[in-house]
Amino acid sequence: MKILLIGKTGQLGSDILRNGIAVHDIFAPEREILDIGYLESIEKAVMSCKPEIVINTAAFHNVPLCETEYAAAFKINCMAVKELARCSKKIGALFITFSTDYVFDGKKRTPYFEDDEPAPLQIYGISKLAGEYAAMSVWPDKTIIIRTCGLYGISGAKSKSGNFVDKRLLDVETNKYLEISCDQTVCPTYTDDLSKAILQLIGKETIKPGVYHLVNEGECTWYDFTKAIFEIIEFDAEVKPVDRKGLSDDMRRPLYSAMANTKAKALGVVLPYWRNALERYLNIKYLNRW
Ligand SMILES: NC(=O)c1ccc[n+]([C@@H]2O[C@H](COP(=O)([O-])OP(=O)(O)OC[C@H]3O[C@@H](n4cnc5c(N)ncnc54)[C@H](OP(=O)(O)O)[C@@H]3O)[C@@H](O)[C@H]2O)c1
């Protein structure tokens, strides 16, 4: 399949490229070639490539920054997504874009289903949900929204100065005592697993448009996850749980945002459990170091 991939330097984008390049014809321009913030450049890129699938992994997803730079957040997370969907429609391409667990308010205590009512608590979640609606509004027949959570991958999230796992490992180089929040329950997800699941999903002829939840199975708090990191690498760090009640400054994060994969699972697409994924990540990324 001919694929236009946006965000190839990111955690997820780089894994989709690495895992998909052997079987697909992937055109993955650098941001210097296609910056989706310049909405007028999107049509030219899509029309000159004429892919069968457009995959957008780009986002403005520094959550605190979205509160102050809300115009940029809405431009990238909503308007650019809408324009990509519109251009995909023009050539009949399948459009795949990514959303977040932060579309939910976290009031549930069991994993969110794909059709649960979203109610985002901050600008990031609002802008991503707006992007979901905008894409579906222009290309409902062939838009797939994949909601995921707590991503970590080999390339590290540049816009967040590294992913959660890498940051904890850096932390202990300077300080053996860490305070980590225990108030948010999530599904941390390894982008290698997520990228393989996406590649599996696009191979399914029976795939229908709409929202999918793709996360590593199981759930944990960031505190549990941090403890698991140090258990796996057998490093003796002191980790103290802290209850921040989902607050950072005035901004709220969902206290519970574990998600259930029901739709992709029905097609046979399931990701491994989070701890198994974390073990594989640490083995690959830190084997030589620890
Ligand atoms: N990270 C998480 O914890 C998390 C959780 C839930 C959902 N998600 C969603 O999952 C998706 C992938 O996240 P990720 O962690 O893989 O992101 P990432 O590592 O930060 O990568 C983002 C990619 O998008 C590119 N990009 C950013 N702005 C762009 C623009 N204006 N034009 C073109 N390219 C642009 C970046 O390019 P540069 O290298 O040039 O910056 C980078 O290649 C996003 O939609 C995100 O909202 C992420």
CSV table of C-alpha atoms and ligand atoms in Angstrom, one decimal:
chain,number,residue,atom,x,y,z
A,1,MET,CA,0.0,0.0,0.0
A,2,LYS,CA,1.2,3.5,-0.7
A,3,ILE,CA,1.2,5.5,2.6
A,4,LEU,CA,1.8,9.1,3.4
A,5,LEU,CA,3.1,9.2,7.0
A,6,ILE,CA,3.3,12.5,8.9
A,7,GLY,CA,5.6,12.6,12.0
A,8,LYS,CA,8.3,10.2,11.1
A,9,THR,CA,10.8,11.6,13.7
A,10,GLY,CA,8.3,11.0,16.6
A,11,GLN,CA,8.0,8.0,18.9
A,12,LEU,CA,5.0,6.5,17.1
A,13,GLY,CA,5.9,7.7,13.6
A,14,SER,CA,9.4,6.3,13.6
A,15,ASP,CA,8.1,2.9,14.7
A,16,ILE,CA,5.4,2.8,12.0
A,17,LEU,CA,8.1,3.6,9.5
A,18,ARG,CA,10.5,1.0,10.8
A,19,ASN,CA,8.0,-1.8,11.1
A,20,GLY,CA,6.0,-0.9,7.9
A,21,ILE,CA,8.7,-0.1,5.4
A,22,ALA,CA,9.3,-3.7,4.4
A,23,VAL,CA,5.7,-4.2,3.3
A,24,HIS,CA,4.5,-0.8,2.4
A,25,ASP,CA,5.6,2.0,0.1
A,26,ILE,CA,5.9,4.7,2.7
A,27,PHE,CA,6.5,8.4,1.9
A,28,ALA,CA,7.4,10.1,5.1
A,29,PRO,CA,8.4,13.8,4.6
A,30,GLU,CA,10.4,15.7,7.2
A,31,ARG,CA,8.6,18.7,8.9
A,32,GLU,CA,10.7,21.0,6.7
A,33,ILE,CA,9.0,19.5,3.7
A,34,LEU,CA,5.5,19.2,5.1
A,35,ASP,CA,4.6,21.3,8.2
A,36,ILE,CA,0.9,20.7,8.8
A,37,GLY,CA,0.7,24.0,10.6
A,38,TYR,CA,0.7,25.5,7.1
A,39,LEU,CA,-2.7,24.3,6.2
A,40,GLU,CA,-2.3,25.3,2.6
A,41,SER,CA,0.7,23.0,2.1
A,42,ILE,CA,-1.3,19.9,3.0
A,43,GLU,CA,-3.3,19.6,-0.2
A,44,LYS,CA,-0.2,19.9,-2.4
A,45,ALA,CA,1.6,17.1,-0.4
A,46,VAL,CA,-1.3,14.8,-0.5
A,47,MET,CA,-2.1,15.4,-4.2
A,48,SER,CA,1.5,14.9,-5.3
A,49,CYS,CA,1.9,11.7,-3.3
A,50,LYS,CA,-1.6,10.2,-4.0
A,51,PRO,CA,-1.4,7.7,-1.2
A,52,GLU,CA,-4.0,5.0,-0.5
A,53,ILE,CA,-3.6,5.7,3.2
A,54,VAL,CA,-2.7,8.9,5.1
A,55,ILE,CA,-1.4,8.4,8.6
A,56,ASN,CA,-1.0,11.4,10.8
A,57,THR,CA,1.0,11.0,14.0
A,58,ALA,CA,1.8,14.7,14.4
A,59,ALA,CA,0.3,16.6,17.3
A,60,PHE,CA,0.7,19.6,19.6
A,61,HIS,CA,0.7,17.5,22.7
A,62,ASN,CA,2.7,19.3,25.4
A,63,VAL,CA,-0.3,19.3,27.7
A,64,PRO,CA,0.5,22.4,29.9
A,65,LEU,CA,1.6,24.4,26.9
A,66,CYS,CA,-1.7,23.8,25.2
A,67,GLU,CA,-3.3,25.9,27.9
A,68,THR,CA,-1.4,29.0,26.9
A,69,GLU,CA,-0.6,28.3,23.2
A,70,TYR,CA,-4.2,27.3,22.5
A,71,ALA,CA,-4.3,28.7,19.0
A,72,ALA,CA,-1.4,26.5,18.0
A,73,ALA,CA,-3.0,23.5,19.7
A,74,PHE,CA,-6.2,23.9,17.8
A,75,LYS,CA,-4.4,24.5,14.6
A,76,ILE,CA,-2.4,21.3,14.7
A,77,ASN,CA,-4.8,19.1,16.7
A,78,CYS,CA,-8.0,20.1,14.9
A,79,MET,CA,-7.7,22.3,11.8
A,80,ALA,CA,-4.8,20.4,10.3
A,81,VAL,CA,-6.5,17.1,11.1
A,82,LYS,CA,-9.6,18.3,9.3
A,83,GLU,CA,-7.6,19.5,6.3
A,84,LEU,CA,-5.8,16.1,6.1
A,85,ALA,CA,-9.2,14.3,6.2
A,86,ARG,CA,-10.6,16.6,3.5
A,87,CYS,CA,-7.6,16.0,1.2
A,88,SER,CA,-7.8,12.2,1.9
A,89,LYS,CA,-11.4,12.3,0.8
A,90,LYS,CA,-10.4,14.1,-2.4
A,91,ILE,CA,-8.3,11.0,-3.4
A,92,GLY,CA,-10.4,8.4,-1.6
A,93,ALA,CA,-7.6,7.5,0.8
A,94,LEU,CA,-8.1,5.9,4.2
A,95,PHE,CA,-7.3,8.6,6.9
A,96,ILE,CA,-5.8,7.5,10.2
A,97,THR,CA,-5.1,10.0,13.0
A,98,PHE,CA,-4.4,9.7,16.7
A,99,SER,CA,-6.2,10.9,19.7
A,100,THR,CA,-5.9,10.5,23.4
A,101,ASP,CA,-7.3,9.2,26.7
A,102,TYR,CA,-7.4,12.9,27.7
A,103,VAL,CA,-10.8,13.2,25.9
A,104,PHE,CA,-12.3,11.6,29.0
A,105,ASP,CA,-12.9,13.2,32.4
A,106,GLY,CA,-11.8,10.2,34.4
A,107,LYS,CA,-14.9,9.7,36.4
A,108,LYS,CA,-15.2,6.0,35.5
A,109,ARG,CA,-13.4,3.3,37.5
A,110,THR,CA,-13.5,0.7,34.8
A,111,PRO,CA,-11.8,1.0,31.4
A,112,TYR,CA,-13.4,3.5,28.9
A,113,PHE,CA,-15.0,2.0,25.8
A,114,GLU,CA,-14.8,3.5,22.4
A,115,ASP,CA,-18.4,4.8,22.6
A,116,ASP,CA,-18.2,6.2,26.1
A,117,GLU,CA,-19.1,9.9,26.3
A,118,PRO,CA,-16.0,12.1,26.1
A,119,ALA,CA,-15.7,15.1,28.4
A,120,PRO,CA,-12.2,16.6,28.3
A,121,LEU,CA,-10.8,18.6,31.2
A,122,GLN,CA,-8.1,20.7,29.5
A,123,ILE,CA,-7.3,22.4,26.2
A,124,TYR,CA,-5.2,19.5,25.0
A,125,GLY,CA,-8.1,17.0,25.3
A,126,ILE,CA,-10.6,19.6,24.0
A,127,SER,CA,-8.4,20.3,20.9
A,128,LYS,CA,-7.9,16.5,20.2
A,129,LEU,CA,-11.6,15.8,20.6
A,130,ALA,CA,-12.3,18.7,18.2
A,131,GLY,CA,-9.9,17.1,15.8
A,132,GLU,CA,-11.8,13.8,16.0
A,133,TYR,CA,-15.1,15.5,15.3
A,134,ALA,CA,-13.6,17.7,12.5
A,135,ALA,CA,-12.1,14.6,10.7
A,136,MET,CA,-15.3,12.6,11.0
A,137,SER,CA,-17.3,15.6,9.8
A,138,VAL,CA,-15.5,15.8,6.4
A,139,TRP,CA,-14.6,12.1,5.7
A,140,PRO,CA,-16.9,9.9,7.8
A,141,ASP,CA,-16.6,7.0,5.4
A,142,LYS,CA,-12.9,6.4,5.7
A,143,THR,CA,-11.6,8.1,8.8
A,144,ILE,CA,-10.1,6.0,11.6
A,145,ILE,CA,-9.4,7.7,15.0
A,146,ILE,CA,-7.0,5.8,17.2
A,147,ARG,CA,-7.1,6.8,20.9
A,148,THR,CA,-4.1,5.8,22.8
A,149,CYS,CA,-2.4,6.6,26.1
A,150,GLY,CA,1.0,7.2,27.8
A,151,LEU,CA,3.2,6.6,24.8
A,152,TYR,CA,6.9,5.6,25.1
A,153,GLY,CA,9.1,4.6,22.3
A,154,ILE,CA,12.8,4.3,21.3
A,155,SER,CA,12.9,7.8,19.8
A,156,GLY,CA,11.5,9.5,22.9
A,157,ALA,CA,8.9,12.3,22.7
A,158,LYS,CA,10.8,15.4,21.6
A,159,SER,CA,8.1,17.9,22.4
A,160,LYS,CA,8.1,16.6,26.0
A,161,SER,CA,11.9,16.4,26.3
A,162,GLY,CA,11.9,12.6,26.4
A,163,ASN,CA,9.2,10.0,27.4
A,164,PHE,CA,8.2,9.0,31.0
A,165,VAL,CA,10.5,6.0,31.2
A,166,ASP,CA,13.6,7.8,29.9
A,167,LYS,CA,13.0,10.7,32.3
A,168,ARG,CA,12.8,8.3,35.3
A,169,LEU,CA,16.1,6.7,34.3
A,170,LEU,CA,17.7,10.1,34.0
A,171,ASP,CA,16.2,11.1,37.4
A,172,VAL,CA,18.0,8.4,39.3
A,173,GLU,CA,21.3,9.4,37.8
A,174,THR,CA,21.1,12.5,39.9
A,175,ASN,CA,18.7,11.5,42.7
A,176,LYS,CA,17.8,8.1,44.1
A,177,TYR,CA,14.7,9.5,45.8
A,178,LEU,CA,11.7,10.1,43.6
A,179,GLU,CA,8.2,11.4,44.2
A,180,ILE,CA,5.8,10.1,41.6
A,181,SER,CA,2.0,10.7,41.3
A,182,CYS,CA,-0.2,7.8,42.3
A,183,ASP,CA,-3.5,9.6,41.5
A,184,GLN,CA,-3.7,8.8,37.7
A,185,THR,CA,-4.6,5.3,36.4
A,186,VAL,CA,-3.5,4.9,32.8
A,187,CYS,CA,-2.5,2.3,30.2
A,188,PRO,CA,1.2,3.1,29.3
A,189,THR,CA,1.7,2.0,25.8
A,190,TYR,CA,4.9,1.0,23.9
A,191,THR,CA,4.9,2.5,20.4
A,192,ASP,CA,6.6,-0.6,18.9
A,193,ASP,CA,3.5,-2.6,19.9
A,194,LEU,CA,1.1,0.2,18.9
A,195,SER,CA,2.7,0.6,15.4
A,196,LYS,CA,2.5,-3.2,14.8
A,197,ALA,CA,-1.2,-3.1,15.8
A,198,ILE,CA,-1.9,-0.3,13.4
A,199,LEU,CA,-0.2,-2.1,10.6
A,200,GLN,CA,-2.2,-5.2,11.4
A,201,LEU,CA,-5.4,-3.1,11.5
A,202,ILE,CA,-4.9,-1.5,8.1
A,203,GLY,CA,-4.5,-5.0,6.6
A,204,LYS,CA,-8.0,-6.0,7.7
A,205,GLU,CA,-10.6,-5.8,4.9
A,206,THR,CA,-13.4,-5.6,7.4
A,207,ILE,CA,-12.2,-2.5,9.2
A,208,LYS,CA,-14.9,0.1,9.6
A,209,PRO,CA,-14.4,3.9,10.1
A,210,GLY,CA,-14.7,5.4,13.6
A,211,VAL,CA,-13.0,5.4,17.0
A,212,TYR,CA,-10.6,2.6,18.1
A,213,HIS,CA,-8.8,2.3,21.5
A,214,LEU,CA,-5.3,0.8,21.1
A,215,VAL,CA,-3.3,0.5,24.3
A,216,ASN,CA,-1.1,-2.1,26.0
A,217,GLU,CA,-3.4,-4.3,28.0
A,218,GLY,CA,-3.9,-3.8,31.8
A,219,GLU,CA,-3.7,-0.6,33.8
A,220,CYS,CA,-1.5,1.0,36.5
A,221,THR,CA,-0.7,4.3,38.1
A,222,TRP,CA,2.4,6.2,37.1
A,223,TYR,CA,3.7,5.2,40.6
A,224,ASP,CA,3.2,1.5,39.8
A,225,PHE,CA,4.8,2.0,36.4
A,226,THR,CA,7.8,3.7,38.0
A,227,LYS,CA,8.2,0.9,40.5
A,228,ALA,CA,8.1,-1.6,37.7
A,229,ILE,CA,10.9,0.2,35.8
A,230,PHE,CA,13.3,-0.1,38.7
A,231,GLU,CA,12.3,-3.7,39.5
A,232,ILE,CA,13.0,-4.7,35.9
A,233,ILE,CA,16.4,-3.1,35.7
A,234,GLU,CA,17.1,-4.2,39.3
A,235,PHE,CA,17.9,-0.7,40.5
A,236,ASP,CA,17.4,0.3,44.1
A,237,ALA,CA,15.6,3.6,43.9
A,238,GLU,CA,13.3,5.0,46.6
A,239,VAL,CA,10.0,5.9,45.0
A,240,LYS,CA,7.4,7.8,47.1
A,241,PRO,CA,3.8,7.9,45.9
A,242,VAL,CA,2.3,11.4,45.8
A,243,ASP,CA,-1.4,12.2,45.4
A,244,ARG,CA,-1.7,15.4,43.3
A,245,LYS,CA,-5.4,14.8,42.7
A,246,GLY,CA,-4.9,15.1,38.9
A,247,LEU,CA,-3.9,18.8,39.3
A,248,SER,CA,-0.9,20.6,37.8
A,249,ASP,CA,-1.3,24.3,38.5
A,250,ASP,CA,-4.9,25.1,37.5
A,251,MET,CA,-5.0,22.4,34.9
A,252,ARG,CA,-6.8,19.1,35.5
A,253,ARG,CA,-5.9,15.7,34.2
A,254,PRO,CA,-8.3,12.6,34.3
A,255,LEU,CA,-7.7,10.5,37.5
A,256,TYR,CA,-8.7,7.4,35.6
A,257,SER,CA,-8.2,7.0,31.9
A,258,ALA,CA,-7.6,3.4,31.3
A,259,MET,CA,-9.2,2.4,28.0
A,260,ALA,CA,-10.7,-0.9,26.7
A,261,ASN,CA,-9.8,-2.1,23.2
A,262,THR,CA,-13.1,-3.8,22.1
A,263,LYS,CA,-13.3,-2.9,18.4
A,264,ALA,CA,-9.8,-3.8,17.3
A,265,LYS,CA,-9.9,-6.9,19.5
A,266,ALA,CA,-13.0,-8.1,17.7
A,267,LEU,CA,-10.8,-8.0,14.5
A,268,GLY,CA,-8.0,-10.0,16.3
A,269,VAL,CA,-5.8,-6.9,17.0
A,270,VAL,CA,-4.6,-6.9,20.7
A,271,LEU,CA,-1.5,-5.4,22.3
A,272,PRO,CA,0.5,-7.2,25.0
A,273,TYR,CA,0.2,-6.4,28.7
A,274,TRP,CA,2.0,-3.2,29.8
A,275,ARG,CA,4.6,-4.9,32.0
A,276,ASN,CA,5.7,-7.2,29.2
A,277,ALA,CA,6.0,-4.2,26.9
A,278,LEU,CA,8.0,-2.3,29.4
A,279,GLU,CA,10.4,-5.2,29.9
A,280,ARG,CA,11.0,-5.4,26.1
A,281,TYR,CA,11.6,-1.6,25.9
A,282,LEU,CA,14.1,-1.6,28.8
A,283,ASN,CA,15.9,-4.6,27.3
A,284,ILE,CA,16.3,-2.9,24.0
A,285,LYS,CA,17.0,0.6,25.1
A,286,TYR,CA,19.0,0.1,28.3
A,287,LEU,CA,20.5,-3.4,28.0
A,288,ASN,CA,23.9,-2.0,27.4
A,289,ARG,CA,23.5,0.7,30.0
A,290,TRP,CA,22.2,-1.1,33.1
B,1,LIG,N1,2.9,10.8,23.8
B,1,LIG,C1,1.9,10.4,24.5
B,1,LIG,O1,2.0,10.1,25.7
B,1,LIG,C2,0.5,10.3,23.9
B,1,LIG,C3,-0.6,9.9,24.6
B,1,LIG,C4,-1.8,9.8,24.0
B,1,LIG,C5,-1.9,10.1,22.7
B,1,LIG,N2,-0.9,10.6,22.0
B,1,LIG,C6,-1.0,10.9,20.5
B,1,LIG,O2,-0.2,10.0,19.8
B,1,LIG,C7,0.3,10.7,18.6
B,1,LIG,C8,1.8,10.4,18.5
B,1,LIG,O3,2.5,10.9,19.7
B,1,LIG,P1,4.1,10.8,19.8
B,1,LIG,O4,4.3,10.6,21.3
B,1,LIG,O5,4.6,9.8,18.9
B,1,LIG,O6,4.5,12.2,19.4
B,1,LIG,P2,6.0,12.8,19.2
B,1,LIG,O7,7.0,11.8,19.6
B,1,LIG,O8,6.1,14.1,19.9
B,1,LIG,O9,6.1,13.0,17.6
B,1,LIG,C9,5.4,14.0,17.0
B,1,LIG,C10,5.8,14.0,15.5
B,1,LIG,O10,5.0,15.0,14.8
B,1,LIG,C11,5.9,15.9,14.2
B,1,LIG,N3,5.2,17.2,14.1
B,1,LIG,C12,4.9,18.0,15.2
B,1,LIG,N4,4.3,19.1,14.7
B,1,LIG,C13,4.3,19.0,13.3
B,1,LIG,C14,3.9,19.8,12.3
B,1,LIG,N5,3.4,21.0,12.5
B,1,LIG,N6,4.0,19.4,11.0
B,1,LIG,C15,4.6,18.2,10.7
B,1,LIG,N7,5.0,17.4,11.7
B,1,LIG,C16,4.9,17.8,13.0
B,1,LIG,C17,7.1,15.9,15.0
B,1,LIG,O11,8.2,16.4,14.2
B,1,LIG,P3,9.5,17.1,14.7
B,1,LIG,O12,10.5,16.0,15.0
B,1,LIG,O13,9.9,18.0,13.6
B,1,LIG,O14,9.1,17.8,16.0
B,1,LIG,C18,7.3,14.4,15.3
B,1,LIG,O15,7.8,13.7,14.2
B,1,LIG,C19,-0.1,12.1,18.8
B,1,LIG,O16,-1.3,12.4,18.0
B,1,LIG,C20,-0.4,12.3,20.2
B,1,LIG,O17,-1.4,13.3,20.5
B,1,LIG,C21,0.4,10.7,22.5
